[in-house]
Coordinates of C-alpha atoms and ligand atoms in Angstrom, one line a residue:
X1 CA 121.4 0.7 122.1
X2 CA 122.6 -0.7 118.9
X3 CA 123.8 -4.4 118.9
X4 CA 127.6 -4.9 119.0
X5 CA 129.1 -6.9 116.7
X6 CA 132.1 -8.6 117.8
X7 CA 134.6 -10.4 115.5
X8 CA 134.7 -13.5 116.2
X9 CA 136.8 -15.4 118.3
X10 CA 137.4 -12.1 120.3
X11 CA 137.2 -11.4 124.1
X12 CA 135.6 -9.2 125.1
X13 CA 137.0 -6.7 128.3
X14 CA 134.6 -3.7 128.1
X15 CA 130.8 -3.0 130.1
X16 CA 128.9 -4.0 127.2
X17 CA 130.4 -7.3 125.8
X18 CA 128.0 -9.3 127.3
X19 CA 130.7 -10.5 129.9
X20 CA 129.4 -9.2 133.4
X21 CA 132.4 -6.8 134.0
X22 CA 133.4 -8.5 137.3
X23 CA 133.9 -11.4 135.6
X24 CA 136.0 -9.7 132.7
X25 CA 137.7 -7.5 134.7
X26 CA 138.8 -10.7 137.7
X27 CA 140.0 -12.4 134.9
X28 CA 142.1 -9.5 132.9
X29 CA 143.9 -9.4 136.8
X30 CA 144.4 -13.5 136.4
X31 CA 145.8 -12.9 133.3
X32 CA 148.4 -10.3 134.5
X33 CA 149.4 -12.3 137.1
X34 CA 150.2 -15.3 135.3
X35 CA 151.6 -13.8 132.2
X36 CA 153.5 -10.6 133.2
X37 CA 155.4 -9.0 135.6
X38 CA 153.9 -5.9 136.7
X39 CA 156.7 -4.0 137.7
X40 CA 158.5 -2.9 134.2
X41 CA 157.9 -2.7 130.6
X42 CA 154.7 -1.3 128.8
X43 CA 152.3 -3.8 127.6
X44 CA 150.5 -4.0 124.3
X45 CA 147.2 -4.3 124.1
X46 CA 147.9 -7.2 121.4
X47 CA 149.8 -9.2 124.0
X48 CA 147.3 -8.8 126.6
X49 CA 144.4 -10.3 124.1
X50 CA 146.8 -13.0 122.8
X51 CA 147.6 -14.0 127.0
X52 CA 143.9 -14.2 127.8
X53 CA 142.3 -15.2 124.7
X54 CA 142.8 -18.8 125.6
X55 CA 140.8 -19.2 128.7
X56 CA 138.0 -16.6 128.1
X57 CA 134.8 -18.3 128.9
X58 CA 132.2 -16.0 127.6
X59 CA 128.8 -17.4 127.1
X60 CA 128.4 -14.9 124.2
X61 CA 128.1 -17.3 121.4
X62 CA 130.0 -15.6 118.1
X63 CA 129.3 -17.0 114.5
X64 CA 131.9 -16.3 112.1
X65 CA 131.2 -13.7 109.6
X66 CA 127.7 -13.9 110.0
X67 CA 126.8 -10.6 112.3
X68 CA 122.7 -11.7 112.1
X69 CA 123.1 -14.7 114.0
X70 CA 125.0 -13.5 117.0
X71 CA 123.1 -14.9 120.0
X72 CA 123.6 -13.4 123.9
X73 CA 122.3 -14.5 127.0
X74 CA 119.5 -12.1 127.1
X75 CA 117.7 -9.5 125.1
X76 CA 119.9 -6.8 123.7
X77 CA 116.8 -4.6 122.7
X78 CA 112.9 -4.8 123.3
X79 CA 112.1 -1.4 124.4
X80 CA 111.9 2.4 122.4
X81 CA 112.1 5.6 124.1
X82 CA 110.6 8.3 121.4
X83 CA 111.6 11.7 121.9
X84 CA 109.5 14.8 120.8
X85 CA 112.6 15.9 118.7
X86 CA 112.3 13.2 116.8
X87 CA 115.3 10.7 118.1
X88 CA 114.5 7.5 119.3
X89 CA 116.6 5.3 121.9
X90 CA 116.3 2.1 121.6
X91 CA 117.2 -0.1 125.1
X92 CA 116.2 -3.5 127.4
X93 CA 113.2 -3.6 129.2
X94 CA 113.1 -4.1 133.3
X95 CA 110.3 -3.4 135.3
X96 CA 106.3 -3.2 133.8
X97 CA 105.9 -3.2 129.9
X98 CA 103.1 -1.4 128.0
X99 CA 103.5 2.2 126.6
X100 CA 103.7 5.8 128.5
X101 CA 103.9 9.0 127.8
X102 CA 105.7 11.7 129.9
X103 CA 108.2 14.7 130.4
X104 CA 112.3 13.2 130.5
X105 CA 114.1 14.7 133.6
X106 CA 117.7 14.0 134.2
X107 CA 118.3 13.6 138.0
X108 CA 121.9 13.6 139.2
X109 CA 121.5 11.8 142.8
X110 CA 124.1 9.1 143.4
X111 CA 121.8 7.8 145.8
X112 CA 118.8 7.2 146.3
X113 CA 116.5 5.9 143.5
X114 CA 114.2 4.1 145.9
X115 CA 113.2 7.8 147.8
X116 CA 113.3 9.1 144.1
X117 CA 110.8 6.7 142.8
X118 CA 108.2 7.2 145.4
X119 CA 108.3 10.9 145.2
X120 CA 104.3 12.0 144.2
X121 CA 106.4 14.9 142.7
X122 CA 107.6 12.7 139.7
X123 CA 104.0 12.0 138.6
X124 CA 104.2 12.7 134.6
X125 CA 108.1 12.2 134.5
X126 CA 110.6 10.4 133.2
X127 CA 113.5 10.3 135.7
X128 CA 116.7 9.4 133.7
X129 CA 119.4 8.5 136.4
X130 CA 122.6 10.3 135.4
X131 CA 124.2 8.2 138.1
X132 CA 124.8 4.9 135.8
X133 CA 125.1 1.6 137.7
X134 CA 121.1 1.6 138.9
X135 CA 119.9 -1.2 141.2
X136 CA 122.3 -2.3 143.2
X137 CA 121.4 -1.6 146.4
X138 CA 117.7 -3.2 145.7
X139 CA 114.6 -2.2 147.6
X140 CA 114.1 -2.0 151.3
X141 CA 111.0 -1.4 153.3
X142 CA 112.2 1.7 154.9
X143 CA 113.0 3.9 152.1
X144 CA 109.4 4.4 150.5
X145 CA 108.6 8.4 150.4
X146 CA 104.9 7.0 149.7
X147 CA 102.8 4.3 149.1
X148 CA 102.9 3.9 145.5
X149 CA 105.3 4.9 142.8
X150 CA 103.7 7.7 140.2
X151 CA 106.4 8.2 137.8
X152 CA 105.9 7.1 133.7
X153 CA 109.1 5.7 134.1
X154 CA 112.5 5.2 134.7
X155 CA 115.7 5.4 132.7
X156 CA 118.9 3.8 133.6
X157 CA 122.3 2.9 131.9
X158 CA 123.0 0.0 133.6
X159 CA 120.8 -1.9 135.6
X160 CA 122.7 -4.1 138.1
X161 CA 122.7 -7.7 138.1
X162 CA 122.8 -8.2 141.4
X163 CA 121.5 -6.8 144.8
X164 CA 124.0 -6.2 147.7
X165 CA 122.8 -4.4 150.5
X166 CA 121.6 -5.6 154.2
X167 CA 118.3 -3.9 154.6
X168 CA 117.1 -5.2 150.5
X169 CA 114.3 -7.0 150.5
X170 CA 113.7 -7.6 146.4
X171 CA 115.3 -6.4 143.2
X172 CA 114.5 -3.3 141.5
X173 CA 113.1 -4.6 138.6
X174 CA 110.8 -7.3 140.8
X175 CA 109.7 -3.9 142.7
X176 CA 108.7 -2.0 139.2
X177 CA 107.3 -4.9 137.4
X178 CA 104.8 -5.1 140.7
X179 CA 104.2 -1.5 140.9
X180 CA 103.4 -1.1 137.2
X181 CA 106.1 1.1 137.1
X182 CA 108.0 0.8 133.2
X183 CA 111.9 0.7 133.3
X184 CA 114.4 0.8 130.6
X185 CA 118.8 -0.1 130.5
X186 CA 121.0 0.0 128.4
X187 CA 120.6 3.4 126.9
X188 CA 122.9 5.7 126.7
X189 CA 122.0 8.3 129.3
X190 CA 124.9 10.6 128.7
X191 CA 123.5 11.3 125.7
X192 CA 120.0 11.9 126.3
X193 CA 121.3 14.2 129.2
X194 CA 123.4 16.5 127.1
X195 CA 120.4 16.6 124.8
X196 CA 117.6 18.1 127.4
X197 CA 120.5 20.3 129.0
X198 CA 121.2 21.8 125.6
X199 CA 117.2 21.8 124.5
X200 CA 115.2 21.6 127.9
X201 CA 112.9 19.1 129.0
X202 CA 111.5 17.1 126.6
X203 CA 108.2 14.7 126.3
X204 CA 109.2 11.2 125.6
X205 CA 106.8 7.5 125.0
X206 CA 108.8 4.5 126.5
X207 CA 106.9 1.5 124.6
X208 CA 107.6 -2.2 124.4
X209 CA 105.3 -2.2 121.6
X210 CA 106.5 -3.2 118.7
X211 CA 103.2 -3.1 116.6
X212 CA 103.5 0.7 116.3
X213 CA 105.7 2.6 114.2
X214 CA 108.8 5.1 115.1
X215 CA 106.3 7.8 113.8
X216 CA 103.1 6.2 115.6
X217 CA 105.3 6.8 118.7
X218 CA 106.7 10.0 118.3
X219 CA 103.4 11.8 117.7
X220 CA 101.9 10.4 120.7
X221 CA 104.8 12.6 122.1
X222 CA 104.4 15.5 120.3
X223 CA 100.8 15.9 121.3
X224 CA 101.4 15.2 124.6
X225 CA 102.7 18.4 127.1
X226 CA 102.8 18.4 131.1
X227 CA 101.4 22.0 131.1
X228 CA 98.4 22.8 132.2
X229 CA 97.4 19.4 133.9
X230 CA 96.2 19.0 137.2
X231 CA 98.3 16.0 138.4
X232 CA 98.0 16.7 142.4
X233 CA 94.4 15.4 141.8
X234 CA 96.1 12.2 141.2
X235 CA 98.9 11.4 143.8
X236 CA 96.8 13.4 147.1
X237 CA 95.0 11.4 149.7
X238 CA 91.4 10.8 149.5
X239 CA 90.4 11.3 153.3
X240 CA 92.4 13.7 155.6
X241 CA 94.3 11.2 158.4
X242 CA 96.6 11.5 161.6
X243 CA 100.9 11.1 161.1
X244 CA 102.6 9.9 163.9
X245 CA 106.0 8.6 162.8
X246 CA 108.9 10.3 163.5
X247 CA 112.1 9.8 162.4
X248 CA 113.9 6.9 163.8
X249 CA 116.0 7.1 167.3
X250 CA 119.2 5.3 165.3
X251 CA 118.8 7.7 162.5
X252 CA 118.1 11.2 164.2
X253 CA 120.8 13.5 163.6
X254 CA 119.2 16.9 164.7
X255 CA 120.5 18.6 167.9
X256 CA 117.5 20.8 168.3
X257 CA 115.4 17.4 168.6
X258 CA 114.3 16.4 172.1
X259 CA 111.6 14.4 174.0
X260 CA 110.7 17.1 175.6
X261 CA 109.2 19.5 173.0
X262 CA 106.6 21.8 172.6
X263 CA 104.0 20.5 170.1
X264 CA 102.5 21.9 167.5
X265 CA 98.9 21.1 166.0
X266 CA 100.0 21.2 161.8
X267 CA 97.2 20.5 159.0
X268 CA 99.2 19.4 156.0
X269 CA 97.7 19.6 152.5
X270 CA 98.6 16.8 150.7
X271 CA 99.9 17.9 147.0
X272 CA 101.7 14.8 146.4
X273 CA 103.9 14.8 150.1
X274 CA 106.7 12.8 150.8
X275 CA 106.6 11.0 153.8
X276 CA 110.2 12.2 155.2
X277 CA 108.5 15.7 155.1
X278 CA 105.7 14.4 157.6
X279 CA 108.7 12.2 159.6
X280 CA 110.7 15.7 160.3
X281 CA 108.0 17.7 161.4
X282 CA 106.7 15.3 163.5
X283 CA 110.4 14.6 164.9
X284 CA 110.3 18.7 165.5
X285 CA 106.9 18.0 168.5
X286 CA 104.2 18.7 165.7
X287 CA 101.2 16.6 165.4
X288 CA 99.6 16.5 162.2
X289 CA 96.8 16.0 160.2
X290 CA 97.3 15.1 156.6
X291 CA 94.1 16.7 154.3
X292 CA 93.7 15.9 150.5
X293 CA 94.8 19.0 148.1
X294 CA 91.1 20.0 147.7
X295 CA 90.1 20.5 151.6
X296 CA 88.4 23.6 151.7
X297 CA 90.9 26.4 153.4
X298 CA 88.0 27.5 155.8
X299 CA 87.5 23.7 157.3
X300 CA 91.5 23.3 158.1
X301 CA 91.1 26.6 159.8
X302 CA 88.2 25.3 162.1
X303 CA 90.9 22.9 163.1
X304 CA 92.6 25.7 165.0
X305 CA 95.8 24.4 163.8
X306 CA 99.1 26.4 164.6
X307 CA 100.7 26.1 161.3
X308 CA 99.4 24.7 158.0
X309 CA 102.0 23.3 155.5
X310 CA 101.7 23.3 151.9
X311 CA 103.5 20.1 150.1
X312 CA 105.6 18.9 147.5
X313 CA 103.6 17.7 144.4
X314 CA 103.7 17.3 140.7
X315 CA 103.5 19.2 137.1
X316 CA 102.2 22.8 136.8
X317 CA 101.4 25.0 139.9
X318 CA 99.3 27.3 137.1
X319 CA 96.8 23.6 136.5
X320 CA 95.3 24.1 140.4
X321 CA 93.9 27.8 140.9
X322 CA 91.7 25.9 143.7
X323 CA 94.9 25.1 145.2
X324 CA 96.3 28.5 144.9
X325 CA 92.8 30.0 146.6
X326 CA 93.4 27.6 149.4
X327 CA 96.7 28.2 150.1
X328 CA 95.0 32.0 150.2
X329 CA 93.0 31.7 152.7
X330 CA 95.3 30.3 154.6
X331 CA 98.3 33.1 154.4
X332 CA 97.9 35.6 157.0
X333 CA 95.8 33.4 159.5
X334 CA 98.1 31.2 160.9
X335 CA 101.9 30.3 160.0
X336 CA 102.5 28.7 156.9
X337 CA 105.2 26.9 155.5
X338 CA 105.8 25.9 151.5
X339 CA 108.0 23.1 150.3
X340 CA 108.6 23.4 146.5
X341 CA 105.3 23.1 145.0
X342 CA 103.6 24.1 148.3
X343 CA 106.4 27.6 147.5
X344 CA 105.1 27.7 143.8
X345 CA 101.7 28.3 145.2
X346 CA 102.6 30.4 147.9
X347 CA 104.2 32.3 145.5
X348 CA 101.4 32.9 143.1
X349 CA 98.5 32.8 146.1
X350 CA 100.8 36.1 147.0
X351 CA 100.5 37.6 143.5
X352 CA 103.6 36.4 141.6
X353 CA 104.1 34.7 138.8
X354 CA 105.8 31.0 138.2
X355 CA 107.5 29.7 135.0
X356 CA 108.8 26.7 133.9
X357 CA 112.5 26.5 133.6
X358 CA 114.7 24.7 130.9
X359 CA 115.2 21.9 132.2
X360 CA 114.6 22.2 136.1
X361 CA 116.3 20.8 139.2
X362 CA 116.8 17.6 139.8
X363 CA 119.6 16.2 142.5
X364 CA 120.6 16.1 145.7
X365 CA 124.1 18.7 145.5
X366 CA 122.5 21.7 144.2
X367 CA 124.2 24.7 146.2
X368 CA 122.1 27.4 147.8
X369 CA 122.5 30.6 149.8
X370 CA 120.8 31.8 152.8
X371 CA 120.9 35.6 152.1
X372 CA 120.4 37.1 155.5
X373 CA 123.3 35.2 156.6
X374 CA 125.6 33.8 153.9
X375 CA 125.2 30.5 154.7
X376 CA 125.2 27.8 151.7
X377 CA 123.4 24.5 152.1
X378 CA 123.7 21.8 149.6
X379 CA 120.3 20.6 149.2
X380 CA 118.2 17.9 147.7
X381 CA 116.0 19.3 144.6
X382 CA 113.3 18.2 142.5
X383 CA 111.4 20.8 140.6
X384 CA 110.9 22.4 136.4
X385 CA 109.2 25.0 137.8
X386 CA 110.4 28.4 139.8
X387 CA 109.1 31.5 141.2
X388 CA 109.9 34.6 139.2
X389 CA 111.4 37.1 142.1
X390 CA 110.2 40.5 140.2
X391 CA 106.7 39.3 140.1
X392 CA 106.3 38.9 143.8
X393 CA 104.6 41.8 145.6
X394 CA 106.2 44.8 148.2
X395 CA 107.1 43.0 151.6
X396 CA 108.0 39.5 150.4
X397 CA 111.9 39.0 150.8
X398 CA 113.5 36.6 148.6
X399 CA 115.6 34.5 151.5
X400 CA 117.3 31.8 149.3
X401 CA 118.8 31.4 146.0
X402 CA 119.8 28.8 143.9
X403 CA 123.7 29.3 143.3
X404 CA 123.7 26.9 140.1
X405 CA 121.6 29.5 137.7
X406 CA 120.7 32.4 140.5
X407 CA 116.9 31.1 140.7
X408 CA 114.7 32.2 143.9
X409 CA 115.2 29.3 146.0
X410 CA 113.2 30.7 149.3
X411 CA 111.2 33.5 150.5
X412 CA 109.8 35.0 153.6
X413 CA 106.8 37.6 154.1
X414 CA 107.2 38.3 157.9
X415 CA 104.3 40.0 158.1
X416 CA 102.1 37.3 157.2
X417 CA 104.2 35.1 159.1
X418 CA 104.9 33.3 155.4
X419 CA 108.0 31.4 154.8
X420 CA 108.9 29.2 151.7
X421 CA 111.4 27.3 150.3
X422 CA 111.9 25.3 146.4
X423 CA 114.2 22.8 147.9
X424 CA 113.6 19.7 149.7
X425 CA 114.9 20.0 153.6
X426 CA 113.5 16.2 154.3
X427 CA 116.4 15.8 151.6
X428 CA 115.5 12.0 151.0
X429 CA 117.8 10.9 149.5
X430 CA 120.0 14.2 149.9
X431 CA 122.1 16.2 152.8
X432 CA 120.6 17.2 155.9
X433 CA 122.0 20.8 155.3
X434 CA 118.0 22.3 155.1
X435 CA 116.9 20.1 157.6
X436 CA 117.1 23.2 160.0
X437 CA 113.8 25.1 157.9
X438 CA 111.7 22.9 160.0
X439 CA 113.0 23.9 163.5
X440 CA 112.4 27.7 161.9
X441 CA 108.8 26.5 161.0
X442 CA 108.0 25.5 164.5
X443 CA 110.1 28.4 165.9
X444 CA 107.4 30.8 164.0
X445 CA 104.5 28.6 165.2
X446 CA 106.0 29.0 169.2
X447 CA 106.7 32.9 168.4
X448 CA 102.8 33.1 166.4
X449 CA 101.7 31.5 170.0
X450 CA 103.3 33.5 172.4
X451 CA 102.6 36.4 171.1
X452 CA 98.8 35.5 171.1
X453 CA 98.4 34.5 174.6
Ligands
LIG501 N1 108.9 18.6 144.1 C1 108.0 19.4 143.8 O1 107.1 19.8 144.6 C2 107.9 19.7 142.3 C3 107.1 21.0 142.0 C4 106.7 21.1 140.6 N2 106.0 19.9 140.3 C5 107.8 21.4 139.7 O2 108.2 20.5 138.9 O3 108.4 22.4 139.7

């Protein structure tokens, strides 16, 4: 963000003064009170700055008529984000420095950042937070979707100075900076988000280096693309393992969820999966097994499992044709469920076709309808990529779609006993509205049962 140059002597009442608003804005208040009367006539700006002009203390230092040696309390800008068309942002650094590369998606979440910033699905991704005061409800222990953070980055407009929330345990940037994770403020997010609406996605380098050029910068970007690359490989497990948590008794909100369940033997391949995915299912009687994205299909199924669920995970379902044969082998053997990626490949494993859209979903209010029954659930969503309906072969029904832009947001082969949806029903952060696609998953696995015995 370019510096602002104040003239001098003046005080300051806006977000980007230098004055922490709180402070500005208390003492605007102080300065009503004890100058004017509230009730009646209009007041001019002119008086207002003459009435509090006097007691301002602002620790921005102002030299008169000299603009180069304005001095602030901290460091206006130390950090580039290059854009492949060419614009750079300039912005403060929080969090890790060093230099990434990575595809800029906006996501609209009020809430959340923590869940967002531990989602595998983000690996190769910007997230630029349209939501603008980042930070301050800090970092708790509870919130992590998994163990590590995998994003390149993340892009805020105005990191909060301070922390205020019960369950935080350390500041955002204290979290980042530990985690490697790079961060930059004071940028103006608006912006960049009305740029990828109106021209897509776009690959950008966040850098605190200042011994490369603009130009160094942006071809680093411009040679740089997240299609094509394989980046489950990165964010799966190593070693298949046993999940037993479920969702907490003072947080469970599901009527359907009893102690006395069924349960369900699940294998889970691990594309990147978020953590509330495993909590829900688990909440739901199912006992899983967690097995990294390259398991061989034909040892899950010597597991005897009653269901196999396909995961979230990052970049380009067409960059993992091993994943796609898996998944397979799987279809038509024993239930199967697909959560956005885990749907991508479900979706070509069944002979249709993905793409990447313009600029993808990314929130936690994106509107979708049920077809068979009308019903619209505001979901949590994270995704670039879609499934193209008229690709997908004679006996797959197309059960959900995205009411924002008319995408396929679900599908169902029955036959197969196959069902798939793009959105997230663990929400995390987002509505519970979905949550119920996990009670249909284990009502398939019951039905699958029954009708075996
Ligand atoms: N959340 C996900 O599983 C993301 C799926 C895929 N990486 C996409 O961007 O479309």
């Amino acid at each position: 963000m370019a510096t602002q140059i104040m003239p001098a002597g003046t005080a300051i009442i806006n977000n980007h003064s230098g004055v922490c608003p709180q402070i500005s804005l208390g003492f605007v208040r102080n300065a009503f009170s004890k100058s004017f009367s509230f009730s009646s006539e209009k007041i001019s700006r002119a008086s207002v700055r003459k009435a509090i002009r006097p007691v301002v203390k602002c620790s921005v230092q102002v030299a008169e008529g000299n603009a180069t040696s304005v001095k602030r309390p901290y460091t206006t800008v130390d950090t580039r984000l290059v854009l492949e068309d060419g614009t750079v942002w300039r912005g403060r650094s929080f969090g890790a420095t060093g230099t990434q590369v990575g595809e800029v998606v906006f996501n609209t979440s009020l809430t959340g950042y923590q869940e967002i910033l531990t989602d595998p699905s983000y690996a190769g991704q910007f997230v630029l937070m349209t939501q603008p005061h980042i930070g301050n409800t800090g970092i708790n222990t509870d919130d992590e979707e998994s163990d590590e953070c995998f994003l390149g980055g993340l892009i805020v407009r105005n990191l909060s100075a301070t922390v205020s929330n019960w369950r935080s345990t350390e500041p955002l940037s204290d979290y980042l900076k530990k985690r490697n994770v790079m961060g930059i403020t004071d940028i103006d997010t608006r912006a960049i988000t009305r740029r990828l609406r109106e021209d897509g996605s776009l690959v950008g380098v966040l850098t605190t280096d200042t011994t490369k050029t603009d130009e160094e910068i942006l071809d680093m970007a411009r040679n740089w693309s997240i299609v094509g690359k394989d980046l489950i490989s990165g964010v799966s497990c190593k070693e298949p393992y046993q999940w037993k948590d479920k969702t907490g008794t003072e947080w469970e909100f599901s009527k359907e969820v009893s102690a006395d369940m069924d349960t369900f033997n699940v294998v889970a391949y691990d594309f990147g999966v978020k953590q509330n995915i495993l909590r829900r299912l688990t909440s739901y009687g199912c006992k899983i097994t967690v097995v990294p994205s390259t398991w061989p299909a034909s040892e899950v199924l010597k597991l005897n499992p009653d269901g196999v669920l396909f995961s979230n995970g990052p970049g380009d379902p067409s960059a993992v044709p091993y994943a796609v044969e898996s998944v397979r082998e799987c279809i038509g053997q024993v239930p199967v469920f697909g959560i956005c990626m885990g749907h991508q490949l479900l979706g070509q494993a069944l002979g249709g076709k993905t793409f990447k859209m313009k600029f993808g979903h990314h929130g936690g209010n994106h509107p979708v309808r049920h077809l068979p029954t009308g019903r619209v659930e505001i979901s949590a969503q994270n995704h670039n990529y879609a499934v193209d309906p008229a690709s997908l072969p004679e006996g797959v029904e197309v059960t959900h779609i995205n009411l924002n832009d008319g995408t396929c947001a679900g599908m169902t082969f029955p036959a197969m006993k196959v069902m798939s949806i793009q959105y997230h029903p663990e929400s995390s952060p987002g509505p519970h509205d979905a949550d119920p696609a996990f009670y249909d998953f284990v009502q398939m696995m019951k039905q699958n049962k029954q009708s075996r015995s």
